[in-house]
């Protein structure tokens, strides 16, 4: 099985080590000092007291790798449009693209049914390029739950978790998604195949849409956000707005708002990915985690006053810091394009 991990940072590196150890023909696309270290010394995973090093093909030029069975995209979601052309040599007639990214993926309305079937969202896929050039029909959904970090160039530290739920946009249990899930399991990962992958996407996004921007504005960790009465109330307000939007699209939440907040509180003094990006001077994932929910709210004509306020503030915060490279917040419901 030929698997390319495109964007082999912390999560991509973790997957790369596990899949290579299970016998997959793994290639990694990365850049900078991390790529140089992997080329020279291999890719090392530190997990508890265990240490594993593998030596997969590593490159910054996907054209060197040829057509793949699966391309697992572990880039930040706002970076995908910028590498569409570079990904093309990896794609053959049967290649599947696995979107292991945060937020709403580009293929969301593929096989969705209803009024928005085959629609694209400007905030996450400007001009519908990912839909057309990567192909919605190639997509397999993937939710990323593990926490990992790059401890040093070429060295990944696994913090906790190994769950990567998978699912076809159509909800079917295809041979492609089952084959990938089986290989994930052989690699020591959890990979349940879900017939309602969008429910799981929204369950994770439910927390990201509020905790991430609030943390970037306050520099507070999850335990503080979920304990302080004011930030907890603001989080709850955004989550209620988000739930109303998602349910309009047929999403079902398997926990309630309070349980979701409590789950985040129990994680402890954890810095969200958006706060980490802010502190490290990296572009923040505002559009795929927050703007897209606002856009979908405007499509369904559901007001989002709490989300609107926080989004305006965090976007301005990112612009002042030079860390915003996304699209402007879509203000017209007619901005939704049909592919």
XYZ file of N, CA, C and O in Angstrom, residues 185-307:
492
model
N -5.443 0.126 12.091
C -5.520 -0.754 13.262
C -4.257 -1.610 13.377
O -3.701 -1.792 14.464
N -3.777 -2.119 12.243
C -2.538 -2.900 12.235
C -1.347 -2.058 12.699
O -0.355 -2.597 13.211
N -1.460 -0.737 12.528
C -0.399 0.183 12.937
C -0.554 0.635 14.389
O 0.154 1.540 14.837
N -1.487 0.026 15.118
C -1.663 0.354 16.525
C -2.540 1.551 16.786
O -2.502 2.130 17.882
N -3.345 1.928 15.797
C -4.225 3.084 15.927
C -5.679 2.634 16.004
O -6.022 1.544 15.560
N -6.526 3.470 16.554
C -7.961 3.250 16.502
C -8.503 3.964 15.273
O -8.185 5.129 15.040
N -9.329 3.273 14.499
C -9.845 3.863 13.266
C -11.251 3.350 12.996
O -11.503 2.651 12.009
N -12.199 3.700 13.852
C -13.582 3.273 13.595
C -14.103 3.887 12.307
O -13.868 5.070 12.033
N -14.782 3.097 11.506
C -15.393 3.597 10.263
C -16.821 4.009 10.579
O -17.643 3.181 10.981
N -17.109 5.281 10.412
C -18.399 5.838 10.797
C -19.292 6.021 9.576
O -18.816 6.417 8.506
N -20.573 5.750 9.749
C -21.508 5.977 8.654
C -22.084 7.394 8.682
O -22.824 7.783 7.790
N -21.721 8.166 9.728
C -22.118 9.572 9.821
C -20.890 10.394 10.233
O -20.819 10.943 11.326
N -19.921 10.468 9.334
C -18.649 11.121 9.647
C -18.835 12.600 9.955
O -18.092 13.189 10.759
N -19.847 13.235 9.372
C -20.071 14.661 9.618
C -20.445 14.934 11.069
O -20.110 15.989 11.610
N -21.156 14.002 11.715
C -21.479 14.176 13.132
C -20.193 14.305 13.955
O -20.096 15.133 14.867
N -19.214 13.481 13.641
C -17.958 13.494 14.398
C -17.144 14.747 14.077
O -16.468 15.302 14.958
N -17.196 15.203 12.825
C -16.517 16.449 12.449
C -17.040 17.608 13.291
O -16.276 18.408 13.844
N -18.370 17.697 13.411
C -18.969 18.791 14.174
C -18.723 18.642 15.663
O -18.588 19.647 16.387
N -18.660 17.414 16.165
C -18.409 17.222 17.588
C -17.055 17.796 17.984
O -16.931 18.457 19.032
N -16.044 17.567 17.161
C -14.736 18.153 17.456
C -14.752 19.660 17.205
O -14.228 20.439 18.010
N -15.359 20.075 16.098
C -15.422 21.498 15.770
C -16.181 22.285 16.827
O -15.888 23.455 17.079
N -17.151 21.656 17.468
C -17.960 22.290 18.509
C -17.089 22.932 19.586
O -17.383 24.017 20.084
N -16.027 22.262 19.955
C -15.108 22.842 20.924
C -14.142 23.824 20.293
O -13.878 24.909 20.827
N -13.624 23.476 19.117
C -12.639 24.334 18.460
C -13.186 25.715 18.123
O -12.469 26.714 18.186
N -14.469 25.780 17.748
C -15.044 27.040 17.301
C -15.088 28.080 18.420
O -15.046 29.283 18.150
N -15.117 27.641 19.667
C -15.143 28.595 20.779
C -13.828 28.626 21.555
O -13.255 29.696 21.785
N -13.322 27.475 21.960
C -12.135 27.451 22.808
C -10.909 28.031 22.105
O -10.100 28.728 22.741
N -10.751 27.759 20.816
C -9.568 28.252 20.104
C -9.514 29.772 20.051
O -8.521 30.375 20.465
N -10.531 30.449 19.511
C -10.423 31.914 19.464
C -10.401 32.572 20.842
O -9.688 33.564 21.043
N -11.171 32.028 21.797
C -11.155 32.610 23.139
C -9.767 32.498 23.756
O -9.263 33.429 24.398
N -9.104 31.366 23.534
C -7.751 31.198 24.071
C -6.765 32.156 23.417
O -5.870 32.689 24.091
N -6.933 32.390 22.118
C -6.032 33.320 21.427
C -6.231 34.753 21.913
O -5.281 35.553 21.915
N -7.442 35.080 22.326
C -7.731 36.426 22.826
C -7.323 36.612 24.281
O -6.928 37.703 24.697
N -7.427 35.547 25.076
C -7.171 35.665 26.519
C -5.859 35.037 26.967
O -5.417 35.285 28.088
N -5.260 34.203 26.124
C -4.067 33.416 26.455
C -4.351 32.416 27.581
O -3.428 31.952 28.263
N -5.609 32.062 27.758
C -5.991 31.117 28.807
C -5.954 29.689 28.283
O -6.199 29.431 27.099
N -5.653 28.750 29.168
C -5.689 27.332 28.834
C -7.114 26.805 28.990
O -7.999 27.482 29.533
N -7.329 25.567 28.532
C -8.684 25.019 28.513
C -9.325 24.981 29.896
O -10.515 25.293 30.046
N -8.562 24.603 30.905
C -9.150 24.513 32.240
C -9.659 25.858 32.730
O -10.720 25.956 33.356
N -8.929 26.925 32.414
C -9.341 28.266 32.823
C -10.573 28.714 32.043
O -11.538 29.232 32.621
N -10.560 28.518 30.724
C -11.698 28.924 29.889
C -12.978 28.248 30.357
O -14.050 28.869 30.407
N -12.873 26.975 30.708
C -14.064 26.205 31.067
C -14.476 26.364 32.526
O -15.550 25.891 32.923
N -13.658 27.027 33.319
C -13.965 27.227 34.735
C -14.391 28.658 35.035
O -15.311 28.890 35.818
N -13.714 29.613 34.436
C -14.085 31.014 34.642
C -15.519 31.248 34.160
O -15.863 30.893 33.028
N -16.381 31.852 34.983
C -17.794 31.992 34.602
C -18.016 32.755 33.298
O -18.887 32.393 32.509
N -17.231 33.803 33.046
C -17.463 34.620 31.855
C -17.060 33.888 30.580
O -17.811 33.874 29.591
N -15.870 33.259 30.559
C -15.442 32.565 29.346
C -16.222 31.266 29.143
O -16.453 30.852 28.009
N -16.634 30.635 30.233
C -17.473 29.448 30.095
C -18.822 29.825 29.480
O -19.324 29.133 28.584
N -19.409 30.920 29.931
C -20.699 31.369 29.389
C -20.574 31.753 27.922
O -21.461 31.451 27.108
N -19.473 32.423 27.568
C -19.261 32.794 26.171
C -19.081 31.548 25.308
O -19.636 31.455 24.206
N -18.324 30.576 25.805
C -18.144 29.317 25.071
C -19.486 28.642 24.846
O -19.783 28.169 23.740
N -20.288 28.605 25.883
C -21.596 27.959 25.775
C -22.475 28.669 24.746
O -23.149 28.019 23.943
N -22.453 29.996 24.731
C -23.267 30.752 23.776
C -22.863 30.433 22.338
O -23.718 30.225 21.464
N -21.556 30.367 22.086
C -21.080 30.045 20.731
C -21.456 28.613 20.367
O -21.856 28.327 19.227
N -21.367 27.705 21.313
C -21.699 26.309 21.045
C -23.192 26.126 20.761
O -23.568 25.323 19.901
N -24.027 26.873 21.448
C -25.468 26.796 21.180
C -25.767 27.291 19.764
O -26.560 26.681 19.029
N -25.138 28.383 19.367
C -25.316 28.886 18.001
C -24.831 27.856 16.982
O -25.498 27.596 15.967
N -23.671 27.260 17.251
C -23.090 26.273 16.342
C -23.973 25.041 16.231
O -24.180 24.508 15.123
N -24.508 24.583 17.349
C -25.374 23.411 17.321
C -26.620 23.660 16.473
O -27.042 22.790 15.701
N -27.197 24.842 16.586
C -28.390 25.164 15.799
C -28.094 25.116 14.305
O -28.894 24.622 13.510
N -26.931 25.608 13.922
C -26.537 25.588 12.504
C -26.340 24.154 12.040
O -26.864 23.732 11.006
N -25.555 23.389 12.797
C -25.243 22.016 12.395
C -26.502 21.169 12.273
O -26.644 20.376 11.331
N -27.428 21.329 13.210
C -28.650 20.528 13.173
C -29.521 20.882 11.978
O -30.252 20.018 11.468
N -29.397 22.097 11.486
C -30.112 22.461 10.260
C -29.633 21.626 9.076
O -30.399 21.329 8.154
N -28.350 21.228 9.121
C -27.774 20.387 8.068
C -27.899 18.898 8.393
O -27.267 18.064 7.746
N -28.685 18.547 9.400
C -28.946 17.144 9.712
C -27.975 16.496 10.664
O -28.032 15.271 10.871
N -27.092 17.270 11.277
C -26.101 16.709 12.197
C -26.762 16.347 13.523
O -27.646 17.057 14.013
N -26.297 15.234 14.114
C -26.786 14.797 15.414
C -25.622 14.800 16.408
O -24.571 14.222 16.139
N -25.812 15.468 17.541
C -24.793 15.535 18.582
C -25.069 14.467 19.626
O -26.176 14.388 20.165
N -24.062 13.667 19.947
C -24.269 12.561 20.885
C -24.021 12.952 22.331
O -24.202 12.137 23.241
N -23.595 14.190 22.576
C -23.486 14.726 23.930
C -24.098 16.119 23.936
O -24.276 16.727 22.885
N -24.407 16.643 25.144
C -24.952 17.993 25.206
C -23.835 19.007 25.450
O -22.667 18.653 25.646
N -24.207 20.281 25.445
C -23.216 21.355 25.549
C -22.416 21.250 26.847
O -21.176 21.355 26.835
N -23.097 21.067 27.955
C -22.403 21.047 29.237
C -21.401 19.885 29.322
O -20.305 20.041 29.856
N -21.783 18.748 28.790
C -20.860 17.606 28.826
C -19.647 17.875 27.938
O -18.522 17.505 28.296
N -19.853 18.544 26.804
C -18.731 18.860 25.913
C -17.775 19.840 26.591
O -16.545 19.691 26.478
N -18.303 20.825 27.278
C -17.445 21.776 27.985
C -16.696 21.085 29.118
O -15.496 21.315 29.325
N -17.392 20.224 29.851
C -16.750 19.505 30.946
C -15.625 18.607 30.428
O -14.581 18.460 31.061
N -15.844 17.994 29.268
C -14.792 17.170 28.680
C -13.541 17.980 28.385
O -12.410 17.515 28.611
N -13.732 19.200 27.900
C -12.584 20.072 27.636
C -11.907 20.504 28.931
O -10.672 20.561 29.015
N -12.706 20.798 29.954
C -12.130 21.213 31.240
C -11.217 20.129 31.809
O -10.150 20.420 32.366
N -11.621 18.888 31.652
C -10.865 17.780 32.219
C -9.530 17.555 31.512
O -8.646 16.884 32.052
N -9.378 18.109 30.306
C -8.078 18.007 29.619
C -7.008 18.729 30.417
O -5.829 18.361 30.395
N -7.411 19.790 31.139
C -6.467 20.482 32.014
C -5.843 21.710 31.380
O -6.425 22.352 30.502
N -4.625 22.024 31.801
C -3.948 23.256 31.383
C -3.344 23.109 29.991
O -2.127 23.211 29.797
N -4.207 22.882 29.030
C -3.784 22.663 27.645
C -3.957 23.935 26.831
O -5.003 24.585 26.890
N -2.945 24.294 26.068
C -3.039 25.422 25.150
C -3.643 24.943 23.832
O -3.175 23.957 23.259
N -4.666 25.617 23.346
C -5.267 25.230 22.071
C -4.276 25.450 20.938
O -3.285 26.180 21.072
N -4.568 24.837 19.794
C -3.678 24.972 18.638
C -3.588 26.426 18.182
O -2.522 26.877 17.747
N -4.687 27.181 18.308
C -4.673 28.572 17.872
C -3.773 29.419 18.774
O -3.041 30.294 18.297
N -3.818 29.167 20.065
C -2.934 29.887 20.982
C -1.481 29.508 20.739
O -0.587 30.368 20.753
N -1.226 28.225 20.505
C 0.142 27.810 20.201
C 0.659 28.499 18.940
O 1.806 28.951 18.886
N -0.186 28.565 17.912
C 0.222 29.230 16.674
C 0.512 30.707 16.917
O 1.486 31.261 16.390
N -0.336 31.366 17.695
C -0.125 32.777 18.006
C 1.205 32.983 18.707
O 1.989 33.874 18.340
N 1.489 32.156 19.692
C 2.730 32.308 20.453
C 3.967 32.011 19.608
O 5.044 32.573 19.860
N 3.802 31.152 18.609
C 4.950 30.785 17.760
C 5.031 31.607 16.487
O 5.898 31.371 15.644
N 4.130 32.571 16.338
C 4.163 33.438 15.174
C 3.747 32.773 13.881
O 4.238 33.130 12.804
N 2.807 31.799 13.977
C 2.344 31.085 12.793
C 0.904 31.464 12.482
O 0.128 31.769 13.402
N 0.502 31.434 11.200
C -0.891 31.753 10.853
C -1.868 30.862 11.609
O -1.655 29.664 11.762
N -2.944 31.471 12.085
C -3.921 30.745 12.888
C -5.056 30.220 12.006
O -5.410 30.838 11.010
N -5.630 29.079 12.416
C -6.699 28.435 11.646
C -8.061 29.090 11.938
O -8.983 28.434 12.411
N -8.192 30.334 11.613
C -9.429 31.058 11.918
C -10.552 30.651 10.970
O -11.681 30.372 11.409
N -10.276 30.597 9.689
C -11.346 30.331 8.719
C -11.931 28.929 8.832
O -13.153 28.771 8.889
N -11.114 27.851 8.878
C -11.708 26.507 8.947
C -12.348 26.176 10.276
O -13.155 25.242 10.353
N -12.029 26.932 11.341
C -12.584 26.635 12.656
C -13.697 27.587 13.070
O -14.549 27.214 13.875
N -13.693 28.803 12.549
C -14.645 29.809 13.031
C -15.414 30.456 11.885
O -16.653 30.437 11.866
N -14.707 31.031 10.916
C -15.384 31.729 9.820
C -16.352 30.821 9.083
O -17.445 31.242 8.684
N -15.972 29.571 8.900
C -16.839 28.648 8.158
C -18.166 28.435 8.880
O -19.218 28.284 8.237
N -18.160 28.437 10.204
C -19.407 28.272 10.949
C -20.284 29.502 10.760
O -21.506 29.400 10.581
N -19.664 30.674 10.770
C -20.419 31.895 10.498
C -21.021 31.855 9.093
O -22.198 32.204 8.898
N -20.230 31.414 8.123
C -20.725 31.337 6.749
C -21.918 30.394 6.649
O -22.933 30.699 6.004
N -21.819 29.249 7.290
C -22.919 28.286 7.245
C -24.141 28.808 8.004
O -25.286 28.514 7.649
N -23.904 29.612 9.040
C -25.012 30.240 9.729
C -25.742 31.233 8.858
O -26.985 31.306 8.860
N -25.009 31.973 8.077
C -25.645 32.945 7.188
C -26.413 32.257 6.061
O -27.443 32.752 5.609
N -25.909 31.121 5.644
C -26.640 30.355 4.630
C -27.994 29.894 5.158
O -28.981 29.874 4.421
N -28.020 29.503 6.420
C -29.253 28.991 7.017
C -30.059 30.089 7.713
O -31.102 29.812 8.300
N -29.524 31.330 7.674
C -30.176 32.496 8.282
C -30.358 32.340 9.793
O -31.326 32.829 10.379
N -29.399 31.659 10.418
C -29.379 31.535 11.869
C -28.424 32.592 12.422
O -27.243 32.623 12.051
N -28.885 33.478 13.287
C -28.008 34.530 13.820
C -26.929 33.952 14.724
O -27.154 32.974 15.459
N -25.742 34.565 14.677
C -24.611 34.090 15.475
C -23.929 35.275 16.169
O -22.744 35.534 15.927
N -24.615 36.001 17.021
C -24.024 37.213 17.611
C -22.786 36.944 18.460
O -21.809 37.715 18.397
N -22.780 35.874 19.244
C -21.605 35.586 20.075
C -20.415 35.212 19.205
O -19.300 35.719 19.378
N -20.646 34.330 18.254
C -19.573 33.916 17.346
C -19.066 35.100 16.531
O -17.859 35.272 16.351
